[in-house]
Structure formats: C-alpha cells, structure tokens
Amino acid sequence: MIRRKLSLISIASEETISFLMLSKGGSLKTLASLPLEAFLEGAATDLPKAVLQSVNRLLVVPDYWVGNSFHEFQARKKSVIAAFIERKLKLEQPALTEAGDFYNYAVVQGQDRRQQLYSFYLQEAVAYRLYRRLEALGISPLRFTTPALVWQAKLGDMADGFAQKGVGFIHLGEEDCFLYFFFMGQFLFSRQIQLPETDEDAGEIYNLLNYEINQSFYLYSQKTKSSVDTLFMLGPDTAAAQQLTDLLGREVQGLPHLSQETGLPDQARAFPPCRGFTALDLTKRVRHFISYKPLKKELAWRPVQWAGIAVGLVLAILLTVESRYLYSWSAAADRQMAALKSADAEPPDLVLQEISFALEEIGQALQRPSGSGTVMRTLLALPDAVSVNKLSLDVSGTPYLTISAVVHADNPDTFKIVLRAFLAQLNARFDLKAGVLREKDVHIHLDRSEGNERIPVYQIDFAFEIS
C-alpha cells in the first residue's frame, strides 16, 4: 500500500458498485461500474489494472446499511466507551459477529446539558460481504461513509448551532426526493420518496412532500422527544423552498444549486443520493466515517512508525559523520606522532612543546559538540505538542544549532504555554554561551491546516550557539 500513489473512491448502491479515480486536478473519473451481486459472487475480470493498484480511500454505501443509537453515558475514556459500544452491539446485533470491528462514535451534549454517546455501525450483512470481497482484491476501503454522513458535514459548516438543533434536510431531484434528519448534530434517519410522474402540474409533488415531511416530523418526535427546529432544501427549482414553506407553514431555507461542473461523473451519479455531491465532498470534507478497527489502529500508529524511522535515519547519519570526523582527526594525530618519532633528535623542551601543541589540537577537536548528543538533547526537550521539521548543526566555526518545528495548538494561549515549555527545556539541557533563549529569539509565522482551515498551524524557527 505504501508504494501506491493513485487514490480511489468507490460508491455502492443496492444494485451496482462504481470505482472513481481522483486525478491530480481534484476531479473524479469513473473507471469501472459493475453489478453489485455479480461483484460479490467473484466477478472482477472487468476491473481495470488502475483500480487494483490504487488505494481505496473511501466507500460510500446507502444510509440504511448503517445503524445508529444514542445512550446517556458519562465516561469519556476511549477504552470504556469502546467496551460499552462493543458489548451493546454484541447484545443488540448477535447475527453481526464482526460489528465490533466496524463502528464509530461521538460524544455530544444535548439541550438538557446531559452527555450523550452517539454510535453508528454497519448493520447490513451485505456491507461485510462487500468489505471482504474488496479486501480479497487488495483494495479494502480505508473508510466507510453514507450520503447522510456527508450531508452532516456540509450542513454542520453552514448552519449555526447545528450541534444543538434538530435539523431536517430535503434533497429534491427529478424522480425522487431524500429526507435527512439530524439530532444534536448527528444523523438520525433518512427516507427516500419516489415522486409521481407529472408533466405540467407540480402541485401533486409538493402535496406529497408536505404529507411525507409531516410524517417524518412525527417519527422524529417519537425518536428524540423533541421537534425539528430548522429545515434546509436543495432542489432544481429555486422556488421549491418557498412552495414548501407555504404548505408546511414554517420556513424552509433553500441552499445554492450545485452546478454540473462541480458534480460527480454520470456513472457515479447513478446512485441518486450522491447527485448533489462534489469531488471535494468525498475527499477532504469526509469527517464522519467508519473504519475497520484493526486497520484504524494501524493507520493511527503509522505516523509514529514513520517518525521513529526518520529519527533513526537522522541519528545513523549523524553518528556516521561523527565517526568519520573523529577518525580523520585520529589519523592526523597518528601522523604527527610518527613525524615526531622519525625526526632528528631535538632539544627536550622543543619536543615537549610540539607534543603539547598536538595534544591541545586533538583535545579541541574532541571537545566540539557531538551531533548525536545534540539531537538526543533536542528530542528530549520536545513537548508532546511540538514536531521537529528540521535540525541543522553547524560546527565549521562557532557551533550553532538551528531548529525548525511546528507547534500544535488550538489557540494563541496554548501556543505560548507550549513554546515557553520548549524554550525552558532547551535552556536546561544546553550550556548556552550567548544567554538563555527567550520568546523574542524565535521567529513565528502562522499557516492554516490543509485538512481544516479553521485550525492554525504555528511554524517556529530559531538558532542558538552551543558548547
């Protein structure tokens, strides 16, 4: 998997499975689309080589393949939460023996300020069959999601107070309509409504939607003991939201219509719930997903493994350079001593003076800062929230250590605390000739996280003289 560079996104419906390739420009292209049942039975001869050699980043499945539940739960420790969810799944879904490996959760707070544990999991046997089939082909998906979970992320960015409101979303198409409902910022249930065929009068369609939406309100109140506060709508007609507002007697907020240029390829859009999505929605914006538990642990440890490999390589290089450096000085000392032995007899005081000069030169060379020692002291001084990008030790003249690092902090106050702790550790571990390091000695500049522009990334650079 490490050698693969191409990213794959797969979309499964009740009838087909499609494979889409993510290009460098950020667009998606359909590489293959097969009948789902035939694919599950072993038909994969039509899959292009590019599909089999790619990393399957995401698998989108129908909403009803994923179940969910809310429980009052006060603990926040991950191990306690995981044990609780897995025990519940074992009791409530005894036929799904693998359910404990395919779930995710969120800790939320309701309107009454009581903590709730929201869990969602694969509840259809076909989902497990599909994962194992993809796994056998070497393209097991890193994440599962559904159209409702993608809309959850999009609406969470649009609606203020989304996590505290009851939210409904109406996605109106030409042949069908999808209703999505969210509670405390989490997906609760969805419904698909087949629209009647009509060429002229659209009133029949809106009357049907009015009836079905009111029925959904009733179901929502049964599940949550509360009501829907806000309704959003995406449809082909900008006037649709106003017509439903008049029928329902409450405001329906229309969302901007998505252009075809930003949508998915035609074959992928054959899965109706995905017709309102863009390529970006299925790549950077996928924040709510389910992962296979063993694979999730492997991915979580991968950055640590890469960091360990990187540190090991740096230390190996520094130790090699230091070894060669000391060897060259040792050889120079041997040559000087051999020259003294082979030279003509000289006065004792002159011989002793030359030996003294040679020993002094060797001593000065050996007293230069050790590269491996400097790296180890720097790494030991690192707080958990600091990641080193670059270390540079210059021993050609006055020894200088240059550090480039990233401080992971949610706000400026946390950043200052971490920076001060880092400088204090460096001051304690190094003998600084020019005086202790202070915040004014550090060059700071702010970037934005590529995955979430709301999260700041603090880049720091500074250098100091060591002995």
Tab-separated table of C-alpha atoms in Angstrom:
chain	number	residue	atom	x	y	z
A	1	MET	CA	0.000	0.000	0.000
A	2	ILE	CA	2.918	2.337	0.709
A	3	ARG	CA	4.075	2.284	-2.901
A	4	ARG	CA	0.677	3.147	-4.330
A	5	LYS	CA	0.082	6.740	-5.372
A	6	LEU	CA	-3.354	6.738	-7.025
A	7	SER	CA	-6.431	7.403	-4.865
A	8	LEU	CA	-9.656	5.501	-5.421
A	9	ILE	CA	-13.200	6.275	-4.252
A	10	SER	CA	-15.892	3.601	-4.541
A	11	ILE	CA	-19.674	4.069	-4.423
A	12	ALA	CA	-22.034	1.168	-3.729
A	13	SER	CA	-25.799	1.172	-4.240
A	14	GLU	CA	-28.326	-1.623	-3.895
A	15	GLU	CA	-27.572	-2.696	-7.491
A	16	THR	CA	-24.085	-1.528	-8.554
A	17	ILE	CA	-20.616	-0.670	-7.344
A	18	SER	CA	-18.579	2.034	-9.103
A	19	PHE	CA	-14.887	2.877	-8.826
A	20	LEU	CA	-13.775	6.502	-9.286
A	21	MET	CA	-10.201	7.745	-9.661
A	22	LEU	CA	-9.095	11.010	-8.108
A	23	SER	CA	-6.880	12.964	-10.527
A	24	LYS	CA	-4.186	15.488	-9.626
A	25	GLY	CA	-6.535	18.305	-10.576
A	26	GLY	CA	-9.047	17.200	-7.941
A	27	SER	CA	-11.704	15.819	-10.310
A	28	LEU	CA	-13.146	12.301	-10.301
A	29	LYS	CA	-13.368	9.925	-13.275
A	30	THR	CA	-15.323	6.663	-13.317
A	31	LEU	CA	-13.021	3.736	-14.131
A	32	ALA	CA	-15.493	0.874	-13.735
A	33	SER	CA	-19.076	0.118	-12.712
A	34	LEU	CA	-20.248	-3.453	-12.048
A	35	PRO	CA	-23.448	-5.139	-10.833
A	36	LEU	CA	-23.100	-5.464	-7.064
A	37	GLU	CA	-24.320	-9.045	-6.732
A	38	ALA	CA	-22.057	-10.272	-9.538
A	39	PHE	CA	-19.113	-8.486	-7.940
A	40	LEU	CA	-19.851	-10.111	-4.572
A	41	GLU	CA	-20.027	-13.517	-6.239
A	42	GLY	CA	-16.499	-13.117	-7.609
A	43	ALA	CA	-16.807	-11.311	-10.945
A	44	ALA	CA	-13.897	-8.872	-11.114
A	45	THR	CA	-12.419	-9.625	-14.503
A	46	ASP	CA	-13.663	-6.281	-15.842
A	47	LEU	CA	-11.802	-4.193	-13.245
A	48	PRO	CA	-9.015	-2.122	-14.821
A	49	LYS	CA	-5.473	-2.563	-13.587
A	50	ALA	CA	-5.511	1.026	-12.296
A	51	VAL	CA	-8.297	0.114	-9.855
A	52	LEU	CA	-6.449	-2.907	-8.457
A	53	GLN	CA	-3.244	-0.892	-7.985
A	54	SER	CA	-4.835	2.052	-6.142
A	55	VAL	CA	-5.583	2.923	-2.546
A	56	ASN	CA	-9.335	2.743	-1.866
A	57	ARG	CA	-9.702	5.882	0.266
A	58	LEU	CA	-13.474	5.793	0.716
A	59	LEU	CA	-16.505	3.571	0.169
A	60	VAL	CA	-19.916	5.302	0.054
A	61	VAL	CA	-22.812	2.978	0.933
A	62	PRO	CA	-26.590	3.512	1.287
A	63	ASP	CA	-27.792	5.122	4.513
A	64	TYR	CA	-29.765	2.099	5.664
A	65	TRP	CA	-26.577	-0.022	5.702
A	66	VAL	CA	-25.557	1.996	8.772
A	67	GLY	CA	-27.452	1.946	12.068
A	68	ASN	CA	-27.126	4.369	14.959
A	69	SER	CA	-28.152	4.851	18.579
A	70	PHE	CA	-27.976	7.398	21.405
A	71	HIS	CA	-27.241	6.488	25.033
A	72	GLU	CA	-26.768	8.576	28.144
A	73	PHE	CA	-23.138	7.949	29.047
A	74	GLN	CA	-20.909	9.980	31.362
A	75	ALA	CA	-17.480	8.439	30.746
A	76	ARG	CA	-15.121	9.959	28.184
A	77	LYS	CA	-12.264	7.451	28.304
A	78	LYS	CA	-11.879	5.767	24.910
A	79	SER	CA	-11.359	2.262	26.280
A	80	VAL	CA	-14.510	2.491	28.433
A	81	ILE	CA	-16.571	3.840	25.519
A	82	ALA	CA	-15.284	1.145	23.142
A	83	ALA	CA	-16.077	-1.639	25.617
A	84	PHE	CA	-19.599	-0.256	26.148
A	85	ILE	CA	-20.373	0.036	22.412
A	86	GLU	CA	-18.986	-3.392	21.559
A	87	ARG	CA	-20.966	-5.011	24.383
A	88	LYS	CA	-24.154	-3.258	23.177
A	89	LEU	CA	-23.570	-4.362	19.574
A	90	LYS	CA	-22.994	-7.941	20.666
A	91	LEU	CA	-26.310	-7.945	22.557
A	92	GLU	CA	-28.395	-5.997	20.026
A	93	GLN	CA	-26.873	-7.388	16.800
A	94	PRO	CA	-25.986	-11.031	17.610
A	95	ALA	CA	-26.090	-12.036	13.928
A	96	LEU	CA	-23.387	-9.493	13.024
A	97	THR	CA	-20.344	-11.100	14.606
A	98	GLU	CA	-17.991	-8.502	13.102
A	99	ALA	CA	-19.983	-5.427	14.173
A	100	GLY	CA	-17.470	-4.716	16.957
A	101	ASP	CA	-14.843	-4.002	14.297
A	102	PHE	CA	-16.977	-1.667	12.162
A	103	TYR	CA	-18.286	1.272	14.195
A	104	ASN	CA	-17.522	4.834	15.235
A	105	TYR	CA	-18.884	7.216	17.838
A	106	ALA	CA	-19.156	10.810	19.005
A	107	VAL	CA	-19.682	12.277	22.476
A	108	VAL	CA	-22.331	15.012	22.299
A	109	GLN	CA	-24.260	17.218	24.692
A	110	GLY	CA	-27.994	17.653	24.366
A	111	GLN	CA	-30.200	20.633	25.064
A	112	ASP	CA	-30.577	19.482	28.690
A	113	ARG	CA	-26.751	19.551	29.012
A	114	ARG	CA	-26.607	15.828	29.669
A	115	GLN	CA	-23.842	13.945	27.913
A	116	GLN	CA	-24.900	11.527	25.189
A	117	LEU	CA	-22.907	8.830	23.421
A	118	TYR	CA	-23.790	8.583	19.728
A	119	SER	CA	-22.607	5.430	17.960
A	120	PHE	CA	-23.031	4.339	14.344
A	121	TYR	CA	-22.134	0.980	12.829
A	122	LEU	CA	-22.597	-1.296	9.812
A	123	GLN	CA	-25.888	-3.133	10.259
A	124	GLU	CA	-26.375	-4.895	6.903
A	125	ALA	CA	-24.708	-8.237	6.144
A	126	VAL	CA	-24.063	-7.139	2.549
A	127	ALA	CA	-21.731	-4.414	3.843
A	128	TYR	CA	-19.493	-7.024	5.475
A	129	ARG	CA	-19.568	-9.217	2.368
A	130	LEU	CA	-18.538	-6.231	0.263
A	131	TYR	CA	-15.636	-5.332	2.561
A	132	ARG	CA	-14.263	-8.874	2.490
A	133	ARG	CA	-14.584	-9.007	-1.305
A	134	LEU	CA	-12.664	-5.747	-1.676
A	135	GLU	CA	-10.115	-6.958	0.857
A	136	ALA	CA	-9.538	-10.124	-1.195
A	137	LEU	CA	-8.753	-7.935	-4.221
A	138	GLY	CA	-6.319	-5.816	-2.224
A	139	ILE	CA	-8.487	-2.673	-2.378
A	140	SER	CA	-10.205	-2.738	1.016
A	141	PRO	CA	-11.582	0.744	1.811
A	142	LEU	CA	-9.901	2.835	4.487
A	143	ARG	CA	-13.254	4.404	5.421
A	144	PHE	CA	-16.996	3.834	5.028
A	145	THR	CA	-19.476	6.697	4.826
A	146	THR	CA	-23.025	7.335	3.625
A	147	PRO	CA	-24.730	10.242	1.830
A	148	ALA	CA	-26.339	11.300	5.123
A	149	LEU	CA	-22.946	11.480	6.873
A	150	VAL	CA	-21.541	13.588	4.020
A	151	TRP	CA	-24.524	15.964	4.273
A	152	GLN	CA	-23.956	16.082	8.029
A	153	ALA	CA	-20.501	17.564	7.448
A	154	LYS	CA	-21.759	20.036	4.829
A	155	LEU	CA	-24.712	21.238	6.919
A	156	GLY	CA	-22.513	21.470	10.004
A	157	ASP	CA	-20.420	24.065	8.167
A	158	MET	CA	-23.486	26.036	7.006
A	159	ALA	CA	-25.860	26.067	9.974
A	160	ASP	CA	-25.025	27.954	13.148
A	161	GLY	CA	-25.758	25.877	16.225
A	162	PHE	CA	-26.134	22.702	14.152
A	163	ALA	CA	-24.981	20.565	17.100
A	164	GLN	CA	-27.725	21.950	19.377
A	165	LYS	CA	-30.638	21.958	16.916
A	166	GLY	CA	-32.999	19.488	15.355
A	167	VAL	CA	-32.281	19.801	11.625
A	168	GLY	CA	-34.075	18.427	8.580
A	169	PHE	CA	-32.731	18.463	5.032
A	170	ILE	CA	-34.778	17.961	1.832
A	171	HIS	CA	-32.847	16.911	-1.283
A	172	LEU	CA	-35.293	17.142	-4.185
A	173	GLY	CA	-34.453	15.510	-7.511
A	174	GLU	CA	-36.370	14.998	-10.719
A	175	GLU	CA	-37.573	11.467	-9.957
A	176	ASP	CA	-37.127	11.103	-6.203
A	177	CYS	CA	-36.660	13.071	-3.009
A	178	PHE	CA	-34.482	12.273	0.000
A	179	LEU	CA	-35.256	13.438	3.530
A	180	TYR	CA	-32.449	13.559	6.113
A	181	PHE	CA	-32.902	14.303	9.810
A	182	PHE	CA	-30.220	15.140	12.376
A	183	PHE	CA	-30.336	15.305	16.181
A	184	MET	CA	-27.671	17.064	18.296
A	185	GLY	CA	-25.571	17.414	15.139
A	186	GLN	CA	-25.686	13.672	14.367
A	187	PHE	CA	-27.527	11.719	11.669
A	188	LEU	CA	-30.746	10.128	12.949
A	189	PHE	CA	-32.623	8.691	9.930
A	190	SER	CA	-33.334	9.274	6.240
A	191	ARG	CA	-36.177	8.484	3.852
A	192	GLN	CA	-36.409	8.101	0.081
A	193	ILE	CA	-39.650	9.236	-1.612
A	194	GLN	CA	-40.449	8.192	-5.163
A	195	LEU	CA	-42.065	11.127	-6.962
A	196	PRO	CA	-45.087	10.677	-9.256
A	197	GLU	CA	-44.636	11.330	-12.969
A	198	THR	CA	-46.173	14.685	-13.913
A	199	ASP	CA	-45.551	16.916	-16.919
A	200	GLU	CA	-47.414	20.065	-16.015
A	201	ASP	CA	-48.830	20.415	-12.509
A	202	ALA	CA	-46.148	20.164	-9.804
A	203	GLY	CA	-48.722	20.700	-7.055
A	204	GLU	CA	-49.181	16.934	-6.679
A	205	ILE	CA	-45.476	16.545	-5.933
A	206	TYR	CA	-45.441	19.277	-3.287
A	207	ASN	CA	-48.590	17.911	-1.652
A	208	LEU	CA	-46.918	14.507	-1.454
A	209	LEU	CA	-43.782	16.073	0.053
A	210	ASN	CA	-45.894	18.004	2.553
A	211	TYR	CA	-47.518	14.771	3.712
A	212	GLU	CA	-44.258	12.773	3.891
A	213	ILE	CA	-42.368	15.541	5.701
A	214	ASN	CA	-45.097	15.816	8.340
A	215	GLN	CA	-44.983	12.043	8.798
A	216	SER	CA	-41.218	12.326	9.251
A	217	PHE	CA	-41.732	15.060	11.863
A	218	TYR	CA	-43.895	12.622	13.812
A	219	LEU	CA	-41.263	9.885	13.569
A	220	TYR	CA	-38.563	12.375	14.618
A	221	SER	CA	-40.505	13.414	17.725
A	222	GLN	CA	-41.013	9.743	18.654
A	223	LYS	CA	-37.276	9.032	18.439
A	224	THR	CA	-35.976	12.185	20.121
A	225	LYS	CA	-38.869	13.554	22.236
A	226	SER	CA	-38.212	16.887	20.540
A	227	SER	CA	-39.054	18.690	17.298
A	228	VAL	CA	-37.230	19.739	14.154
A	229	ASP	CA	-36.036	23.352	14.533
A	230	THR	CA	-34.632	24.104	11.077
A	231	LEU	CA	-35.360	22.850	7.551
A	232	PHE	CA	-32.985	23.125	4.591
A	233	MET	CA	-33.698	22.260	0.977
A	234	LEU	CA	-31.683	21.633	-2.182
A	235	GLY	CA	-33.682	21.332	-5.409
A	236	PRO	CA	-33.582	22.043	-9.133
A	237	ASP	CA	-36.102	24.885	-8.760
A	238	THR	CA	-35.188	27.909	-6.632
A	239	ALA	CA	-38.895	28.462	-5.888
A	240	ALA	CA	-39.327	24.979	-4.395
A	241	ALA	CA	-38.296	26.085	-0.910
A	242	GLN	CA	-40.920	28.842	-0.884
A	243	GLN	CA	-43.671	26.482	-2.053
A	244	LEU	CA	-42.886	24.044	0.740
A	245	THR	CA	-42.718	26.943	3.205
A	246	ASP	CA	-46.289	27.869	2.278
A	247	LEU	CA	-47.533	24.269	2.565
A	248	LEU	CA	-45.750	23.386	5.795
A	249	GLY	CA	-46.440	26.716	7.483
A	250	ARG	CA	-42.779	27.054	8.524
A	251	GLU	CA	-39.634	28.359	6.867
A	252	VAL	CA	-37.673	26.104	4.523
A	253	GLN	CA	-34.227	27.561	3.753
A	254	GLY	CA	-33.028	26.957	0.199
A	255	LEU	CA	-29.394	26.011	-0.479
A	256	PRO	CA	-27.446	27.153	-3.574
A	257	HIS	CA	-27.897	24.821	-6.537
A	258	LEU	CA	-24.756	22.854	-7.408
A	259	SER	CA	-23.582	23.179	-10.984
A	260	GLN	CA	-22.876	20.120	-13.104
A	261	GLU	CA	-19.217	21.124	-13.437
A	262	THR	CA	-18.639	20.519	-9.736
A	263	GLY	CA	-20.652	17.301	-9.575
A	264	LEU	CA	-19.653	13.678	-9.933
A	265	PRO	CA	-19.328	11.703	-13.185
A	266	ASP	CA	-22.584	10.444	-14.703
A	267	GLN	CA	-21.996	6.798	-13.787
A	268	ALA	CA	-21.315	7.710	-10.152
A	269	ARG	CA	-24.364	9.980	-10.081
A	270	ALA	CA	-26.483	6.964	-10.976
A	271	PHE	CA	-26.626	6.462	-7.201
A	272	PRO	CA	-29.305	9.166	-6.605
A	273	PRO	CA	-28.297	10.234	-3.058
A	274	CYS	CA	-24.840	11.232	-4.356
A	275	ARG	CA	-26.096	13.533	-7.120
A	276	GLY	CA	-25.662	16.658	-5.013
A	277	PHE	CA	-22.026	15.950	-4.091
A	278	THR	CA	-18.795	17.337	-5.486
A	279	ALA	CA	-15.404	15.655	-5.674
A	280	LEU	CA	-14.318	17.766	-2.703
A	281	ASP	CA	-17.210	16.442	-0.605
A	282	LEU	CA	-15.888	12.885	-0.987
A	283	THR	CA	-12.244	13.736	-0.356
A	284	LYS	CA	-11.251	16.480	2.092
A	285	ARG	CA	-14.691	17.018	3.604
A	286	VAL	CA	-15.348	13.414	4.725
A	287	ARG	CA	-15.192	13.776	8.507
A	288	HIS	CA	-17.793	11.220	9.642
A	289	PHE	CA	-16.902	7.651	8.763
A	290	ILE	CA	-16.489	4.055	9.902
A	291	SER	CA	-13.170	2.234	9.668
A	292	TYR	CA	-12.236	-1.396	10.157
A	293	LYS	CA	-10.917	-1.383	13.733
A	294	PRO	CA	-7.586	-3.257	13.166
A	295	LEU	CA	-6.870	-1.081	10.111
A	296	LYS	CA	-7.751	2.068	12.081
A	297	LYS	CA	-5.172	1.151	14.744
A	298	GLU	CA	-2.558	0.516	12.063
A	299	LEU	CA	-3.208	3.913	10.456
A	300	ALA	CA	-3.087	5.637	13.853
A	301	TRP	CA	0.364	4.193	14.573
A	302	ARG	CA	1.769	4.821	11.096
A	303	PRO	CA	2.883	8.446	11.788
A	304	VAL	CA	4.674	7.237	14.933
A	305	GLN	CA	6.408	4.497	12.948
A	306	TRP	CA	7.495	6.929	10.243
A	307	ALA	CA	8.753	9.373	12.894
A	308	GLY	CA	10.782	6.594	14.515
A	309	ILE	CA	12.277	5.595	11.173
A	310	ALA	CA	13.116	9.227	10.380
A	311	VAL	CA	14.786	9.792	13.770
A	312	GLY	CA	16.728	6.549	13.388
A	313	LEU	CA	17.995	7.568	9.941
A	314	VAL	CA	18.999	11.022	11.203
A	315	LEU	CA	20.894	9.509	14.152
A	316	ALA	CA	22.589	6.956	11.895
A	317	ILE	CA	23.740	9.706	9.524
A	318	LEU	CA	24.975	11.907	12.378
A	319	LEU	CA	26.833	9.017	14.025
A	320	THR	CA	28.438	8.099	10.697
A	321	VAL	CA	29.556	11.689	10.114
A	322	GLU	CA	30.891	11.942	13.668
A	323	SER	CA	32.741	8.639	13.331
A	324	ARG	CA	34.415	9.751	10.107
A	325	TYR	CA	35.243	13.122	11.654
A	326	LEU	CA	36.905	11.571	14.718
A	327	TYR	CA	38.711	9.037	12.565
A	328	SER	CA	40.209	11.791	10.413
A	329	TRP	CA	41.470	13.656	13.477
A	330	SER	CA	42.838	10.457	14.985
A	331	ALA	CA	44.723	9.741	11.752
A	332	ALA	CA	46.126	13.282	11.774
A	333	ALA	CA	47.331	12.807	15.355
A	334	ASP	CA	48.979	9.481	14.438
A	335	ARG	CA	50.777	11.151	11.552
A	336	GLN	CA	52.038	13.925	13.823
A	337	MET	CA	53.313	11.455	16.427
A	338	ALA	CA	55.007	9.380	13.713
A	339	ALA	CA	56.696	12.517	12.383
A	340	LEU	CA	57.978	13.335	15.859
A	341	LYS	CA	59.411	9.855	16.287
A	342	SER	CA	61.164	9.840	12.890
A	343	ALA	CA	62.574	13.380	13.196
A	344	ASP	CA	66.152	14.099	14.246
A	345	ALA	CA	66.805	14.467	17.921
A	346	GLU	CA	65.765	17.879	19.169
A	347	PRO	CA	66.158	19.628	22.490
A	348	PRO	CA	63.780	18.097	25.097
A	349	ASP	CA	61.974	21.359	25.742
A	350	LEU	CA	61.208	21.786	21.994
A	351	VAL	CA	59.943	18.192	21.671
A	352	LEU	CA	57.678	18.604	24.679
A	353	GLN	CA	56.311	21.853	23.265
A	354	GLU	CA	55.417	20.214	19.932
A	355	ILE	CA	53.747	17.316	21.722
A	356	SER	CA	51.795	19.758	23.839
A	357	PHE	CA	50.563	21.625	20.745
A	358	ALA	CA	49.482	18.352	19.114
A	359	LEU	CA	47.587	17.174	22.202
A	360	GLU	CA	45.911	20.561	22.567
A	361	GLU	CA	44.710	20.453	18.939
A	362	ILE	CA	43.301	16.948	19.381
A	363	GLY	CA	41.595	17.958	22.633
A	364	GLN	CA	39.947	20.943	20.990
A	365	ALA	CA	38.646	18.759	18.164
A	366	LEU	CA	37.195	16.208	20.548
A	367	GLN	CA	35.501	18.921	22.612
A	368	ARG	CA	33.337	20.018	19.687
A	369	PRO	CA	29.642	19.321	20.169
A	370	SER	CA	28.586	15.754	19.402
A	371	GLY	CA	25.995	15.567	16.643
A	372	SER	CA	24.167	12.569	18.117
A	373	GLY	CA	24.250	14.066	21.615
A	374	THR	CA	22.857	17.367	20.370
A	375	VAL	CA	19.993	15.612	18.558
A	376	MET	CA	19.159	13.497	21.618
A	377	ARG	CA	19.100	16.524	23.927
A	378	THR	CA	16.838	18.369	21.488
A	379	LEU	CA	14.423	15.440	21.194
A	380	LEU	CA	14.313	15.041	24.992
A	381	ALA	CA	13.404	18.729	25.298
A	382	LEU	CA	10.421	18.423	22.938
A	383	PRO	CA	6.939	18.804	24.483
A	384	ASP	CA	4.248	16.459	23.098
A	385	ALA	CA	2.711	19.304	21.080
A	386	VAL	CA	5.918	20.125	19.147
A	387	SER	CA	7.027	18.318	15.979
A	388	VAL	CA	10.522	18.980	14.591
A	389	ASN	CA	10.728	19.552	10.839
A	390	LYS	CA	14.473	20.226	10.574
A	391	LEU	CA	17.602	20.178	12.778
A	392	SER	CA	20.861	21.674	11.493
A	393	LEU	CA	24.157	21.608	13.448
A	394	ASP	CA	26.957	23.840	12.096
A	395	VAL	CA	30.404	23.052	13.632
A	396	SER	CA	32.565	24.714	10.996
A	397	GLY	CA	33.190	27.683	13.272
A	398	THR	CA	31.194	28.643	16.320
A	399	PRO	CA	28.802	25.695	16.897
A	400	TYR	CA	25.226	26.702	16.062
A	401	LEU	CA	22.085	24.613	16.267
A	402	THR	CA	19.182	25.634	14.002
A	403	ILE	CA	15.689	24.294	14.752
A	404	SER	CA	12.569	24.404	12.548
A	405	ALA	CA	9.428	22.966	14.145
A	406	VAL	CA	5.614	23.010	14.227
A	407	VAL	CA	3.659	23.713	17.415
A	408	HIS	CA	0.229	22.035	17.524
A	409	ALA	CA	-2.082	24.358	19.431
A	410	ASP	CA	-5.758	25.271	19.135
A	411	ASN	CA	-5.313	28.890	20.213
A	412	PRO	CA	-2.598	31.515	20.893
A	413	ASP	CA	-2.646	30.985	24.678
A	414	THR	CA	-1.936	27.276	24.342
A	415	PHE	CA	0.784	28.060	21.784
A	416	LYS	CA	2.559	30.416	24.228
A	417	ILE	CA	2.466	27.814	27.010
A	418	VAL	CA	3.964	25.107	24.768
A	419	LEU	CA	6.631	27.473	23.365
A	420	ARG	CA	7.735	28.582	26.843
A	421	ALA	CA	7.965	24.970	27.997
A	422	PHE	CA	10.076	24.084	24.940
A	423	LEU	CA	12.489	27.008	25.480
A	424	ALA	CA	12.785	26.219	29.192
A	425	GLN	CA	13.757	22.613	28.394
A	426	LEU	CA	16.364	23.761	25.850
A	427	ASN	CA	17.842	26.237	28.336
A	428	ALA	CA	18.104	23.457	30.921
A	429	ARG	CA	19.721	20.899	28.616
A	430	PHE	CA	22.234	23.106	26.750
A	431	ASP	CA	25.094	25.281	28.018
A	432	LEU	CA	24.219	28.466	26.094
A	433	LYS	CA	27.139	30.886	25.842
A	434	ALA	CA	25.049	33.771	24.486
A	435	GLY	CA	22.475	33.594	27.292
A	436	VAL	CA	19.153	31.823	27.765
A	437	LEU	CA	16.661	31.521	24.910
A	438	ARG	CA	13.619	33.812	25.060
A	439	GLU	CA	10.434	34.135	23.050
A	440	LYS	CA	11.854	37.151	21.207
A	441	ASP	CA	14.593	34.898	19.788
A	442	VAL	CA	12.000	32.758	17.990
A	443	HIS	CA	10.659	33.594	14.521
A	444	ILE	CA	6.948	32.673	14.349
A	445	HIS	CA	4.645	32.500	11.350
A	446	LEU	CA	1.128	31.147	11.050
A	447	ASP	CA	-0.226	28.778	8.387
A	448	ARG	CA	-3.549	27.003	8.046
A	449	SER	CA	-4.178	23.283	8.264
A	450	GLU	CA	-4.748	21.696	4.851
A	451	GLY	CA	-7.482	19.422	6.194
A	452	ASN	CA	-9.323	22.119	8.187
A	453	GLU	CA	-8.663	25.814	7.540
A	454	ARG	CA	-10.043	26.722	10.965
A	455	ILE	CA	-7.142	25.019	12.759
A	456	PRO	CA	-3.984	27.221	12.931
A	457	VAL	CA	-0.524	25.777	12.351
A	458	TYR	CA	2.277	27.596	14.170
A	459	GLN	CA	5.697	27.334	12.473
A	460	ILE	CA	8.734	28.346	14.577
A	461	ASP	CA	12.372	28.848	13.541
A	462	PHE	CA	15.350	29.838	15.696
A	463	ALA	CA	19.063	29.197	16.181
A	464	PHE	CA	21.482	29.440	19.098
A	465	GLU	CA	25.133	28.953	19.968
A	466	ILE	CA	26.041	25.798	21.924
A	467	SER	CA	29.166	24.439	23.532
